[in-house]
Coordinates of C-alpha atoms in Angstrom, one line a residue:
M1 CA -23.8 -18.1 27.6
A2 CA -22.3 -17.1 24.2
K3 CA -20.3 -14.0 24.0
P4 CA -22.0 -11.3 21.8
V5 CA -20.2 -10.6 18.5
H6 CA -18.9 -7.0 18.3
P7 CA -20.6 -5.2 15.4
I8 CA -17.5 -4.0 13.5
Y9 CA -19.6 -2.9 10.4
N10 CA -20.9 0.3 11.8
L11 CA -21.1 3.9 10.6
H12 CA -17.5 4.9 11.7
F13 CA -16.1 1.8 9.9
A14 CA -18.2 2.6 6.8
L15 CA -17.0 6.2 6.7
V16 CA -13.3 5.3 7.0
C17 CA -13.7 2.7 4.3
L18 CA -15.5 5.1 1.9
S19 CA -12.9 7.8 2.5
S20 CA -10.1 5.3 1.8
F21 CA -11.8 4.2 -1.4
L22 CA -12.0 7.8 -2.7
F23 CA -8.4 8.5 -1.6
S24 CA -7.2 5.4 -3.4
C25 CA -9.1 6.4 -6.6
S26 CA -7.6 9.8 -6.4
F27 CA -3.9 8.9 -6.8
N28 CA -4.2 5.5 -8.5
M29 CA -6.2 6.9 -11.5
L30 CA -3.0 8.7 -12.6
I31 CA -0.6 5.8 -12.5
P32 CA -1.3 4.1 -15.9
E33 CA -0.9 7.4 -17.8
L34 CA 2.1 8.9 -16.1
P35 CA 4.9 6.9 -17.9
A36 CA 3.7 8.0 -21.3
Y37 CA 3.1 11.5 -20.0
L38 CA 6.6 11.8 -18.7
S39 CA 8.0 10.5 -22.1
R40 CA 6.0 13.3 -23.9
L41 CA 7.6 15.8 -21.5
G42 CA 11.0 14.5 -22.6
G43 CA 11.8 12.5 -19.5
A44 CA 11.6 8.9 -20.7
E45 CA 14.8 7.9 -18.9
H46 CA 13.3 9.0 -15.6
K47 CA 10.3 6.6 -15.6
G48 CA 11.6 4.7 -12.6
L49 CA 11.4 8.0 -10.6
I50 CA 7.6 8.3 -11.1
I51 CA 7.0 5.7 -8.3
A52 CA 10.4 6.0 -6.6
L53 CA 10.1 9.7 -5.7
F54 CA 6.5 9.2 -4.6
T55 CA 7.5 6.4 -2.2
L56 CA 10.6 8.3 -1.1
T57 CA 8.6 11.1 0.5
A58 CA 5.9 8.7 1.7
G59 CA 8.6 6.7 3.5
I60 CA 10.3 9.8 4.9
S61 CA 7.0 11.1 6.2
R62 CA 6.0 7.9 8.0
P63 CA 7.8 8.6 11.3
F64 CA 6.2 12.0 11.5
S65 CA 2.7 10.6 10.6
G66 CA 3.1 7.8 13.1
R67 CA 4.1 10.3 15.8
L68 CA 1.3 12.7 14.9
T69 CA -1.2 9.8 14.8
D70 CA -0.3 8.9 18.4
T71 CA -0.4 12.5 19.6
L72 CA -2.7 14.8 17.6
G73 CA -5.2 12.1 16.6
R74 CA -6.1 9.8 13.8
V75 CA -8.6 12.0 11.9
P76 CA -6.3 15.1 11.4
V77 CA -3.5 13.0 10.0
M78 CA -5.9 11.2 7.6
A79 CA -7.1 14.6 6.4
V80 CA -3.5 15.8 5.7
G81 CA -3.0 12.9 3.3
S82 CA -6.2 13.7 1.3
I83 CA -5.4 17.4 1.3
V84 CA -2.0 16.7 -0.4
C85 CA -3.8 14.7 -3.1
F86 CA -6.3 17.5 -3.7
I87 CA -3.5 20.1 -4.1
C88 CA -1.3 18.0 -6.4
G89 CA -4.1 17.3 -8.8
F90 CA -4.4 21.0 -9.6
L91 CA -0.6 21.5 -9.8
Y92 CA 0.2 18.8 -12.4
P93 CA -1.2 20.9 -15.4
I94 CA 0.7 24.0 -14.2
L95 CA 4.1 22.4 -13.5
S96 CA 4.4 20.8 -17.0
T97 CA 8.1 20.3 -17.2
V98 CA 10.2 17.3 -16.3
A99 CA 11.6 19.0 -13.2
G100 CA 8.2 20.2 -12.2
F101 CA 6.6 16.8 -12.7
L102 CA 9.3 15.1 -10.6
F103 CA 8.9 17.7 -7.9
L104 CA 5.2 17.0 -7.8
R105 CA 5.8 13.3 -7.5
L106 CA 7.9 14.0 -4.4
L107 CA 5.1 16.2 -3.0
H108 CA 2.4 13.8 -3.9
G109 CA 4.1 11.0 -1.9
F110 CA 3.3 12.8 1.4
S111 CA -0.4 11.7 0.8
T112 CA 0.3 8.0 1.3
G113 CA 2.8 8.8 4.0
F114 CA 0.0 10.2 6.2
K115 CA -3.4 8.7 5.4
P116 CA -2.9 4.9 5.5
T117 CA -0.9 5.1 8.7
A118 CA -3.6 6.9 10.6
T119 CA -6.4 4.9 9.0
A120 CA -4.9 1.5 10.1
A121 CA -4.6 2.9 13.7
Y122 CA -8.2 4.2 13.5
V123 CA -9.5 0.8 12.4
A124 CA -7.6 -1.0 15.2
D125 CA -9.1 1.5 17.7
I126 CA -12.7 0.7 16.8
V127 CA -12.4 -3.0 16.2
P128 CA -11.7 -5.7 18.9
R129 CA -8.4 -7.5 18.7
E130 CA -9.8 -10.9 17.7
R131 CA -11.3 -9.4 14.5
W132 CA -8.5 -7.2 13.4
G133 CA -7.7 -9.4 10.4
E134 CA -11.2 -9.4 9.2
A135 CA -11.7 -5.6 9.6
L136 CA -8.3 -4.7 8.0
G137 CA -9.1 -7.2 5.2
F138 CA -12.4 -5.5 4.5
H139 CA -10.9 -2.1 4.7
G140 CA -8.3 -3.3 2.3
I141 CA -11.1 -4.3 -0.1
C142 CA -12.3 -0.7 -0.1
F143 CA -8.8 0.7 -0.7
S144 CA -8.1 -1.9 -3.4
T145 CA -11.4 -1.2 -5.1
G146 CA -10.1 2.3 -5.6
L147 CA -6.9 0.7 -7.0
A148 CA -9.0 -1.2 -9.5
V149 CA -11.5 1.5 -10.4
G150 CA -9.0 4.4 -10.4
P151 CA -6.7 3.3 -13.3
A152 CA -9.7 2.3 -15.4
I153 CA -11.3 5.7 -14.8
G154 CA -8.0 7.4 -15.5
S155 CA -7.3 5.7 -18.8
T156 CA -10.9 6.3 -19.9
I157 CA -10.7 10.0 -19.1
S158 CA -7.3 10.2 -20.9
L159 CA -8.8 8.5 -24.0
Y160 CA -11.9 10.6 -24.3
F161 CA -10.9 13.9 -22.7
S162 CA -7.4 15.0 -21.7
L163 CA -4.8 14.6 -19.1
N164 CA -5.6 17.9 -17.5
V165 CA -9.2 16.8 -17.0
L166 CA -7.8 13.6 -15.4
F167 CA -5.7 15.6 -13.0
Y168 CA -8.7 17.7 -12.0
V169 CA -10.9 14.7 -11.5
S170 CA -8.2 13.2 -9.2
S171 CA -8.4 16.4 -7.1
F172 CA -12.2 16.1 -6.9
F173 CA -12.0 12.5 -5.6
A174 CA -9.6 13.7 -2.9
L175 CA -11.9 16.5 -2.0
M176 CA -14.8 14.0 -1.4
S177 CA -12.5 12.0 0.8
I178 CA -11.8 15.1 2.9
A179 CA -15.5 15.9 3.2
I180 CA -16.1 12.4 4.7
L181 CA -13.3 12.7 7.2
M182 CA -14.8 15.9 8.6
N183 CA -17.7 13.8 9.9
M184 CA -15.7 11.2 11.6
K185 CA -15.3 10.8 15.3
E186 CA -11.8 10.9 16.8
T187 CA -10.7 7.7 18.6
L188 CA -7.5 8.8 20.2
K189 CA -8.3 9.5 23.9
D190 CA -5.2 11.3 25.1
K191 CA -4.7 13.9 22.4
R192 CA -2.1 16.6 22.7
P193 CA -2.3 20.1 21.1
F194 CA 0.1 20.7 18.2
S195 CA 3.6 22.1 18.9
L196 CA 6.8 22.0 17.0
S197 CA 8.3 19.7 19.6
I198 CA 6.0 16.9 18.3
L199 CA 7.9 17.1 15.0
K200 CA 11.2 16.4 16.7
I201 CA 12.0 12.8 15.8
S202 CA 14.6 10.7 17.4
R203 CA 15.9 7.4 16.3
K204 CA 13.6 5.5 18.6
D205 CA 10.6 7.3 17.0
I206 CA 11.4 6.1 13.5
I207 CA 11.2 2.3 13.8
A208 CA 9.1 0.1 16.1
V209 CA 11.6 -2.7 16.6
E210 CA 8.9 -5.1 17.8
V211 CA 7.4 -5.2 14.3
L212 CA 10.7 -5.6 12.3
P213 CA 9.8 -9.2 11.1
T214 CA 6.7 -7.8 9.4
A215 CA 8.7 -4.9 8.0
V216 CA 11.3 -7.3 6.4
V217 CA 8.6 -9.4 4.7
T218 CA 6.7 -6.4 3.6
L219 CA 9.7 -4.8 2.0
L220 CA 10.7 -7.9 0.1
S221 CA 7.2 -8.7 -1.1
Y222 CA 6.4 -5.2 -2.4
V223 CA 9.5 -4.8 -4.6
A224 CA 7.4 -6.6 -7.3
Y225 CA 4.7 -4.0 -7.0
G226 CA 7.1 -1.1 -7.7
A227 CA 8.3 -3.0 -10.8
I228 CA 4.8 -3.7 -12.0
L229 CA 3.8 0.0 -11.6
T230 CA 6.8 1.0 -13.7
V231 CA 6.8 -1.4 -16.6
I232 CA 3.3 -3.0 -16.9
P233 CA 1.6 0.0 -18.5
D234 CA 4.1 -0.1 -21.4
W235 CA 4.0 -3.9 -21.5
S236 CA 0.3 -3.9 -21.8
Q237 CA 0.5 -1.5 -24.7
H238 CA 3.1 -3.7 -26.3
L239 CA 0.7 -6.6 -26.2
G240 CA -2.1 -4.6 -27.8
I241 CA -4.1 -3.5 -24.8
V242 CA -5.7 -0.1 -25.4
N243 CA -6.7 0.6 -21.8
K244 CA -3.5 0.5 -19.9
G245 CA -5.4 0.3 -16.6
L246 CA -6.9 -3.1 -17.5
F247 CA -4.1 -5.2 -15.8
F248 CA -4.5 -3.2 -12.6
M249 CA -8.3 -3.7 -12.7
V250 CA -8.0 -7.4 -13.2
F251 CA -5.5 -8.1 -10.4
T252 CA -7.3 -5.8 -8.0
I253 CA -10.7 -7.5 -8.7
A254 CA -9.0 -10.9 -7.9
S255 CA -7.5 -9.3 -4.8
L256 CA -10.9 -8.0 -3.7
L257 CA -12.6 -11.4 -4.0
I258 CA -9.9 -13.2 -1.9
R259 CA -9.9 -10.5 0.7
F260 CA -13.5 -11.4 1.7
V261 CA -12.1 -14.5 3.3
A262 CA -8.3 -13.9 3.7
G263 CA -8.7 -11.7 6.8
K264 CA -10.9 -14.1 8.6
V265 CA -8.6 -17.1 7.7
S266 CA -5.6 -15.3 9.2
D267 CA -7.7 -14.6 12.4
K268 CA -8.6 -18.3 12.6
Y269 CA -5.4 -20.1 11.5
G270 CA -2.7 -17.6 12.2
R271 CA -0.8 -15.0 10.2
I272 CA 2.3 -17.1 9.4
S273 CA 0.7 -19.8 7.4
V274 CA -1.4 -17.3 5.5
I275 CA 1.6 -15.1 4.7
N276 CA 3.6 -18.1 3.5
T277 CA 0.8 -19.1 1.1
G278 CA 0.6 -15.5 -0.2
L279 CA 4.4 -15.4 -0.9
V280 CA 4.3 -18.7 -2.8
L281 CA 1.5 -17.4 -5.0
L282 CA 3.4 -14.1 -5.5
V283 CA 6.4 -16.0 -6.9
I284 CA 4.2 -18.0 -9.2
S285 CA 2.3 -14.9 -10.4
L286 CA 5.5 -13.1 -11.3
S287 CA 6.8 -16.1 -13.2
I288 CA 3.5 -16.2 -15.2
I289 CA 3.7 -12.4 -16.0
G290 CA 7.3 -12.7 -17.1
F291 CA 6.5 -15.7 -19.3
A292 CA 3.3 -14.2 -20.8
K293 CA 3.5 -13.1 -24.5
T294 CA -0.3 -12.7 -25.0
V295 CA -3.0 -10.7 -23.4
T296 CA -4.6 -13.8 -21.9
G297 CA -1.3 -14.8 -20.3
L298 CA -0.8 -11.4 -18.8
M299 CA -4.3 -11.3 -17.4
L300 CA -3.8 -14.8 -15.9
G301 CA -0.7 -13.5 -14.2
G302 CA -2.7 -10.5 -13.0
V303 CA -5.3 -12.8 -11.4
V304 CA -2.8 -14.9 -9.6
Y305 CA -0.9 -11.7 -8.5
G306 CA -4.2 -10.3 -7.2
V307 CA -4.9 -13.4 -5.2
A308 CA -1.4 -13.3 -3.7
T309 CA -1.6 -9.6 -2.7
G310 CA -5.2 -10.1 -1.4
I311 CA -3.9 -12.8 0.9
L312 CA -0.7 -11.0 2.0
S313 CA -1.9 -7.5 2.6
P314 CA -4.5 -8.1 5.4
A315 CA -2.3 -10.7 7.1
L316 CA 0.7 -8.4 7.1
N317 CA -1.4 -5.5 8.5
A318 CA -2.9 -7.7 11.2
W319 CA 0.5 -9.3 12.1
T320 CA 1.9 -5.7 12.5
V321 CA -1.0 -4.8 14.8
D322 CA -0.6 -8.1 16.7
M323 CA 3.0 -7.3 17.6
S324 CA 2.6 -3.5 18.2
L325 CA 2.5 -1.9 21.6
P326 CA -1.0 -0.3 22.3
D327 CA 0.4 3.2 23.0
H328 CA 2.6 3.1 19.9
R329 CA 0.3 1.6 17.3
G330 CA 0.8 4.6 15.0
K331 CA 4.5 4.1 15.1
A332 CA 4.2 0.4 14.4
M333 CA 2.0 0.9 11.4
A334 CA 4.3 3.7 10.2
T335 CA 7.2 1.2 10.4
M336 CA 5.4 -1.3 8.3
Y337 CA 4.4 1.3 5.7
I338 CA 8.0 2.6 5.6
S339 CA 9.1 -0.8 4.5
L340 CA 6.2 -1.0 2.1
E341 CA 7.2 2.3 0.5
A342 CA 10.9 1.3 0.5
G343 CA 10.0 -2.0 -1.3
I344 CA 7.9 -0.2 -3.9
G345 CA 10.4 2.6 -4.4
L346 CA 13.3 0.2 -4.8
G347 CA 11.4 -2.0 -7.2
A348 CA 10.4 1.1 -9.3
L349 CA 13.8 2.6 -9.3
I350 CA 15.8 -0.5 -10.1
S351 CA 13.3 -1.7 -12.8
G352 CA 13.3 1.8 -14.3
W353 CA 17.1 1.8 -14.5
F354 CA 17.1 -1.6 -16.3
Y355 CA 14.1 -0.9 -18.4
Q356 CA 15.0 2.4 -20.2
D357 CA 12.1 1.9 -22.7
V358 CA 13.6 -1.4 -23.9
I359 CA 10.5 -3.5 -23.9
S360 CA 12.4 -6.8 -24.1
M361 CA 13.7 -6.2 -20.6
V362 CA 10.2 -6.6 -19.0
P363 CA 10.3 -10.5 -18.5
A364 CA 13.7 -10.4 -16.9
I365 CA 12.5 -7.6 -14.5
M366 CA 9.5 -9.8 -13.5
Y367 CA 11.7 -12.9 -12.9
A368 CA 14.1 -10.8 -10.7
S369 CA 11.2 -9.6 -8.7
G370 CA 10.1 -13.2 -8.2
I371 CA 13.6 -14.0 -6.8
V372 CA 13.2 -11.2 -4.3
A373 CA 9.9 -12.6 -3.2
T374 CA 11.5 -16.0 -2.8
I375 CA 14.0 -14.4 -0.4
A376 CA 11.0 -13.3 1.8
L377 CA 9.7 -16.9 1.8
I378 CA 13.1 -18.2 2.9
Y379 CA 13.3 -15.5 5.6
M380 CA 9.9 -16.7 7.0
G381 CA 11.1 -20.3 7.0
L382 CA 14.4 -19.4 8.8
R383 CA 12.5 -17.3 11.3
H384 CA 10.1 -20.1 12.1
K385 CA 13.0 -22.6 12.5
T386 CA 14.9 -20.3 14.8
K387 CA 11.7 -19.7 16.9
I388 CA 11.2 -23.5 17.3
K389 CA 14.9 -24.0 18.5
R390 CA 14.4 -21.2 21.1
L391 CA 11.3 -22.9 22.4
Q392 CA 12.8 -26.4 22.6
P393 CA 14.7 -26.0 26.0
V394 CA 11.5 -24.6 27.6
I395 CA 9.5 -27.7 26.3
I396 CA 12.2 -30.1 27.6
E397 CA 12.2 -28.4 31.1
S398 CA 8.5 -28.6 31.3
E399 CA 8.5 -32.3 30.4
I400 CA 11.1 -33.0 33.1

C-alpha cells in the first residue's frame, strides 16, 4: 500500500510564507535607493557600509536568535525580526545625518538576524524530512518574491512621492508581517520562559560544527550578492536604467521560476550535485554582468544570476537541515545564516572600498566576486574527493 503524501501546503505553511514575503518586501524596497540617499547626506565614501553594517549586526545576533529559537520558540523570534523593521522605517526620516543613517543600518540588521533563523526552523518542524528541500524552496520563492517586488515598489515610490513615504511604507509592510505572526501556532514543544541566562552565549552556542561545510560554501557564494547590492544600483543608472530596482526584479523572477523545481531536484538527486550546478552558473553570471556594457547584457546576467541563486539557496538550506541535530536546529540555521551575512557583508565592504563612486571599477568587482565563487566550487570538489578517500578502506574491507 502506497504511503500517503504529507500535505505540506497547509494553513501554517501559508502563513509563514506570507509573513516572510511581507518582511522581505519591507527591507528590500529600501535597497536600490539607499546608495544615492547616502550620497545626498554627504556619505558617498561610506556606501560599502550600507550593507556591511546591516549584515554585521545580523551576523552578531544569529547565535542569540538560534538560542532563543530553540528555547523560547519559533514565533516570538520571528516577531522580533519584523518589529525591528517596523521601528527602523519610522526612524530613517528622523535620523537624517550620515552618523544617524549608519546607526540605523546597524539596528536594522537585527531584523534579518532573527526572523529567517526562526522561520527556517519553523518550516523544518511542520514538514517531513524527505520534503525539506521542496518546502524550503517554496518558502524561498515567497521570500524572493519580496526581494523582486520590494525594490520595484521602492524605486516607484521614490520617483513619484518621496523617500520619507518609502520609509513609512516599509514600516507598514513590516506591521502586516507582525499581524500574521500573531495568528501562527508555535511548533517548539519544550519551551522555556525567558530569563537573562538564556542570553549567555558560550563558544559552543555560536557555531554548529556539524554544518560547517554548508557555512563555508554559503559564505563564499554570497560575497557576490554583497557586491551586487552595493554597486549594481549605480551601474544600472550608468547604463541608462531609470528604475534602479529593475535588475533586482529580473534576477529574482528568474530565481523564483527555478525554485519551483530546484528544491524537489535536490530532494531527489542530492544536495551536492545541485549545489555544484548552482556554483557553476553563479560564476558564469558574474562574468556576464562584468562584461555587460548594455542594458540587455546586464539583464541577461541578472537572469543567469537569478537561476544560480534559485538553485543554490534551497539546496544550501536543505543541506544545513540535513546535517543539523534535531535539538539544535535553530543553532544550525543560525550558523548557516552567520556565514551568509558574513559573505554579504564582506562583499559589500570590500566592493565599497574599491568602488568609491568610480563607475569603471564595477566590472573588476564582478570578476573578483566570480573568483571567490570559483573557490567555493573548488572546495566542494576537494571535499568530495576527501570523502571518497575516507570511504575506500571501508569498501575494500567489505569486499574482502
